[in-house]
Coordinates of N, CA and C in Angstrom, one line a residue:
Q1 N 102.1 100.5 106.1 CA 102.4 100.4 104.7 C 102.2 99.0 104.1
V2 N 101.6 98.9 103.0 CA 101.4 97.6 102.4 C 101.7 97.7 100.9
Q3 N 102.5 96.8 100.4 CA 102.8 96.7 99.0 C 102.2 95.4 98.4
L4 N 101.5 95.6 97.3 CA 100.8 94.5 96.7 C 101.3 94.2 95.3
V5 N 101.5 92.9 95.0 CA 102.0 92.5 93.6 C 101.1 91.3 93.1
E6 N 100.4 91.6 92.0 CA 99.5 90.6 91.4 C 100.3 89.7 90.4
S7 N 99.8 88.5 90.2 CA 100.3 87.6 89.2 C 99.2 86.6 88.8
G8 N 99.5 85.9 87.8 CA 98.6 84.8 87.3 C 97.7 85.2 86.2
G9 N 97.8 86.4 85.7 CA 96.9 86.7 84.5 C 97.4 86.1 83.3
G10 N 96.6 86.2 82.2 CA 97.0 85.5 80.9 C 95.8 85.5 80.0
L11 N 96.0 84.7 78.9 CA 95.0 84.5 77.9 C 94.3 83.1 78.1
V12 N 93.0 83.1 78.1 CA 92.3 81.9 78.3 C 91.0 81.9 77.4
Q13 N 90.6 80.7 77.1 CA 89.4 80.6 76.2 C 88.1 80.8 77.1
D14 N 87.0 81.1 76.4 CA 85.7 81.2 77.0 C 85.4 79.9 77.7
G15 N 85.0 80.0 79.0 CA 84.7 78.8 79.8 C 85.9 78.3 80.6
G16 N 87.1 78.9 80.4 CA 88.3 78.4 81.1 C 88.4 79.0 82.5
S17 N 89.5 78.7 83.1 CA 89.8 79.1 84.5 C 91.2 79.7 84.6
L18 N 91.3 80.6 85.5 CA 92.6 81.2 85.9 C 92.6 81.4 87.4
R19 N 93.8 81.4 88.0 CA 93.9 81.7 89.4 C 94.9 82.9 89.5
L20 N 94.4 84.0 90.0 CA 95.2 85.1 90.3 C 95.7 85.1 91.7
S21 N 96.9 85.6 91.9 CA 97.4 85.7 93.3 C 97.9 87.2 93.5
C22 N 97.8 87.6 94.8 CA 98.2 88.9 95.2 C 99.1 88.6 96.4
A23 N 100.4 89.0 96.3 CA 101.4 88.8 97.3 C 101.5 90.2 98.0
A24 N 101.4 90.2 99.3 CA 101.4 91.5 100.1 C 102.6 91.5 101.0
S25 N 103.2 92.7 101.2 CA 104.3 92.8 102.2 C 103.7 93.8 103.3
G26 N 104.3 93.7 104.5 CA 103.8 94.5 105.5 C 103.3 93.7 106.7
S27 N 103.6 94.1 107.9 CA 103.3 93.4 109.1 C 101.9 93.5 109.5
T28 N 101.1 94.5 108.9 CA 99.7 94.7 109.3 C 98.8 94.1 108.3
F29 N 99.2 93.2 107.5 CA 98.4 92.7 106.4 C 97.0 92.1 107.0
S30 N 97.1 91.5 108.1 CA 95.9 90.8 108.6 C 94.8 91.8 109.1
T31 N 95.2 93.1 109.2 CA 94.2 94.0 109.7 C 93.4 94.7 108.5
Y32 N 93.8 94.4 107.3 CA 93.1 95.1 106.2 C 92.0 94.3 105.5
R33 N 91.0 95.0 105.1 CA 90.1 94.4 104.1 C 90.8 94.3 102.8
L34 N 90.6 93.2 102.1 CA 91.2 93.0 100.8 C 90.2 92.9 99.7
A35 N 90.5 93.3 98.5 CA 89.6 93.2 97.4 C 90.3 93.1 96.1
W36 N 89.5 92.6 95.1 CA 89.9 92.6 93.7 C 89.0 93.5 93.0
F37 N 89.5 94.3 92.1 CA 88.8 95.1 91.2 C 89.3 94.8 89.8
R38 N 88.6 95.3 88.8 CA 89.0 95.1 87.4 C 88.6 96.3 86.6
Q39 N 89.4 96.5 85.5 CA 89.1 97.7 84.6 C 89.3 97.2 83.2
A40 N 88.2 97.4 82.4 CA 88.3 97.1 81.0 C 88.6 98.4 80.2
P41 N 89.1 98.3 79.0 CA 89.5 99.5 78.2 C 88.3 100.4 78.1
G42 N 88.5 101.7 78.4 CA 87.4 102.6 78.2 C 86.3 102.6 79.3
K43 N 86.5 101.8 80.3 CA 85.5 101.7 81.4 C 86.1 102.0 82.7
E44 N 85.3 102.3 83.7 CA 85.7 102.6 85.0 C 86.1 101.4 85.7
R45 N 86.9 101.5 86.7 CA 87.3 100.4 87.6 C 86.1 99.9 88.3
E46 N 85.9 98.6 88.3 CA 84.7 98.0 89.0 C 85.1 96.9 90.0
F47 N 84.3 96.8 91.0 CA 84.4 95.9 92.1 C 84.2 94.5 91.6
V48 N 85.1 93.6 92.0 CA 84.9 92.1 91.7 C 84.6 91.3 92.9
A49 N 85.4 91.4 94.0 CA 85.2 90.6 95.2 C 86.0 91.3 96.3
S50 N 85.5 91.0 97.6 CA 86.1 91.5 98.8 C 86.1 90.4 99.9
I51 N 87.0 90.5 100.8 CA 87.1 89.6 101.9 C 87.5 90.4 103.1
D52 N 86.8 90.2 104.3 CA 87.1 91.0 105.5 C 88.3 90.5 106.2
R53 N 88.7 91.1 107.3 CA 89.9 90.8 108.0 C 89.9 89.4 108.5
T54 N 88.8 88.9 108.9 CA 88.7 87.5 109.5 C 88.8 86.5 108.4
G55 N 88.5 86.8 107.2 CA 88.4 85.8 106.1 C 87.1 85.0 106.1
I56 N 86.2 85.4 107.0 CA 85.0 84.7 107.1 C 83.9 85.2 106.1
H57 N 83.9 86.5 105.9 CA 82.9 87.2 105.1 C 83.4 87.6 103.8
T58 N 82.8 87.1 102.7 CA 83.2 87.4 101.4 C 82.1 88.0 100.6
Y59 N 82.4 88.8 99.6 CA 81.4 89.5 98.9 C 81.8 89.5 97.4
Y60 N 80.8 89.4 96.5 CA 81.1 89.4 95.1 C 80.1 90.3 94.3
A61 N 80.6 90.8 93.2 CA 79.8 91.5 92.2 C 78.8 90.5 91.7
D62 N 77.6 90.9 91.3 CA 76.6 90.0 90.8 C 77.1 89.3 89.5
S63 N 78.0 90.0 88.8 CA 78.4 89.4 87.5 C 79.4 88.3 87.6
V64 N 80.0 88.1 88.8 CA 81.0 87.0 89.0 C 80.6 86.1 90.1
A65 N 79.5 86.3 90.8 CA 79.0 85.5 91.9 C 78.8 84.1 91.4
G66 N 79.3 83.1 92.1 CA 79.1 81.7 91.7 C 80.2 81.2 90.7
R67 N 81.0 82.1 90.2 CA 82.1 81.7 89.3 C 83.5 82.0 89.9
F68 N 83.6 83.1 90.7 CA 84.9 83.5 91.3 C 84.8 83.2 92.8
T69 N 86.0 83.0 93.3 CA 86.2 82.7 94.8 C 87.4 83.5 95.3
I70 N 87.2 84.3 96.3 CA 88.3 85.1 96.9 C 88.6 84.4 98.2
A71 N 89.9 84.4 98.6 CA 90.3 83.9 99.9 C 91.5 84.7 100.4
R72 N 91.9 84.4 101.6 CA 93.1 85.1 102.1 C 93.9 84.2 103.0
D73 N 95.2 84.3 103.0 CA 96.0 83.5 103.8 C 96.9 84.5 104.6
N74 N 96.5 84.8 105.8 CA 97.2 85.8 106.6 C 98.6 85.4 107.0
A75 N 98.8 84.1 107.1 CA 100.2 83.7 107.4 C 101.1 83.9 106.3
A76 N 100.6 83.7 105.1 CA 101.5 83.8 103.9 C 101.4 85.2 103.2
N77 N 100.5 86.0 103.7 CA 100.2 87.3 103.1 C 99.8 87.2 101.7
M78 N 98.8 86.4 101.4 CA 98.4 86.1 100.0 C 96.9 86.3 99.9
V79 N 96.5 86.8 98.7 CA 95.1 86.9 98.4 C 94.8 86.3 97.1
P80 N 94.4 85.0 97.0 CA 94.1 84.4 95.7 C 92.7 84.7 95.2
L81 N 92.5 84.7 93.9 CA 91.2 84.9 93.3 C 91.1 83.7 92.3
Q82 N 90.3 82.8 92.6 CA 90.0 81.7 91.6 C 88.9 82.1 90.7
M83 N 89.1 82.0 89.4 CA 88.1 82.4 88.4 C 87.8 81.3 87.5
D84 N 86.6 80.8 87.6 CA 86.1 79.7 86.8 C 85.0 80.2 85.8
S85 N 84.7 79.4 84.8 CA 83.7 79.7 83.8 C 83.9 81.1 83.3
L86 N 85.1 81.4 82.9 CA 85.4 82.8 82.4 C 84.6 83.1 81.1
K87 N 84.3 84.4 81.0 CA 83.6 84.9 79.9 C 84.4 86.0 79.2
P88 N 84.1 86.3 77.9 CA 84.8 87.4 77.3 C 84.6 88.7 78.1
E89 N 83.5 88.9 78.7 CA 83.3 90.2 79.4 C 84.1 90.3 80.7
D90 N 84.7 89.2 81.1 CA 85.6 89.3 82.3 C 87.0 89.8 81.9
T91 N 87.2 90.1 80.6 CA 88.5 90.6 80.2 C 88.8 92.0 80.8
G92 N 90.0 92.2 81.3 CA 90.4 93.5 81.8 C 91.7 93.4 82.6
V93 N 92.1 94.5 83.2 CA 93.2 94.4 84.1 C 92.7 94.3 85.5
Y94 N 93.2 93.3 86.2 CA 92.7 93.0 87.6 C 93.7 93.5 88.6
Y95 N 93.1 94.2 89.6 CA 93.9 94.9 90.6 C 93.6 94.3 92.0
C96 N 94.6 94.1 92.8 CA 94.4 93.8 94.2 C 94.5 95.1 95.0
A97 N 93.6 95.2 96.0 CA 93.6 96.4 96.8 C 93.5 96.0 98.3
A98 N 94.0 96.9 99.2 CA 93.9 96.7 100.6 C 93.5 98.0 101.2
G99 N 92.6 97.9 102.2 CA 92.1 99.1 102.8 C 91.9 98.9 104.3
N100 N 92.3 100.0 105.0 CA 92.1 100.0 106.5 C 90.8 100.7 106.8
A101 N 90.0 100.2 107.7 CA 88.8 100.8 108.1 C 87.8 101.1 106.9
V102 N 87.7 100.1 106.1 CA 86.7 100.2 105.0 C 85.4 99.7 105.5
P103 N 84.4 100.6 105.5 CA 83.1 100.1 106.0 C 82.5 99.0 105.1
E104 N 81.8 98.1 105.6 CA 81.3 97.0 104.8 C 80.4 97.5 103.7
I105 N 79.6 98.6 104.0 CA 78.7 99.2 103.0 C 79.4 99.8 101.9
Q106 N 80.7 100.1 102.0 CA 81.5 100.7 101.0 C 82.6 99.8 100.5
K107 N 82.5 98.5 100.6 CA 83.5 97.6 100.2 C 83.7 97.6 98.7
D108 N 82.8 98.1 98.0 CA 82.9 98.1 96.5 C 83.3 99.5 96.0
V109 N 83.7 100.4 96.8 CA 84.1 101.7 96.4 C 85.6 101.8 96.3
P110 N 86.2 102.0 95.1 CA 87.7 102.0 95.0 C 88.4 103.0 95.8
A111 N 87.7 104.2 96.0 CA 88.4 105.3 96.7 C 88.6 105.0 98.2
R112 N 87.9 103.9 98.7 CA 88.0 103.6 100.1 C 89.2 102.7 100.4
Y113 N 89.9 102.3 99.4 CA 91.1 101.4 99.6 C 92.4 102.2 99.5
D114 N 93.3 101.9 100.4 CA 94.5 102.7 100.6 C 95.7 102.2 99.7
Y115 N 95.7 101.0 99.4 CA 96.9 100.4 98.6 C 96.4 99.6 97.4
W116 N 97.2 99.7 96.4 CA 96.8 99.0 95.1 C 98.1 98.4 94.5
G117 N 97.9 97.2 93.8 CA 98.9 96.6 93.1 C 99.0 97.3 91.7
Q118 N 99.9 96.8 90.9 CA 100.1 97.3 89.5 C 99.2 96.7 88.5
G119 N 98.5 95.6 88.9 CA 97.5 95.0 88.0 C 98.1 93.9 87.2
T120 N 97.2 93.0 86.8 CA 97.6 91.8 85.9 C 96.5 91.7 84.8
Q121 N 96.9 91.5 83.6 CA 96.0 91.4 82.5 C 95.3 90.1 82.4
V122 N 94.0 90.1 82.2 CA 93.2 88.8 82.0 C 92.5 89.0 80.7
T123 N 92.7 88.1 79.7 CA 92.0 88.2 78.5 C 91.3 86.9 78.2
V124 N 90.0 87.0 78.0 CA 89.2 85.8 77.7 C 88.7 85.9 76.2
S125 N 89.1 84.9 75.5 CA 88.8 84.9 74.0 C 87.5 84.1 73.8
S126 N 86.8 84.5 72.8 CA 85.5 83.8 72.5 C 85.7 82.8 71.5

């Protein structure tokens, strides 16, 4: 069992930066693939970034590659998401997710993740 709590969202201007954090509870945190997804009003939840259990392999949606950075701290049970050069289209609710036995080829599929946080709102003004 893993519980996830996101923080760090807010209002930022176009071109600004935010750092989201996801705090996890549970002794098996280090065994899960972790990811960030986001959902804009009226749209489906979409993949943002993922990191494997080792923390070595990271993956990004094309729309955020080069601007966002995902990491993990297994000792502290934390999953930060650094977001730079933010754009208005990055606006949405950002969710942290953890999944056990998520195939790499399906790392961007929300249904493959077992645990979700409550989300944190990110708003980028133009």
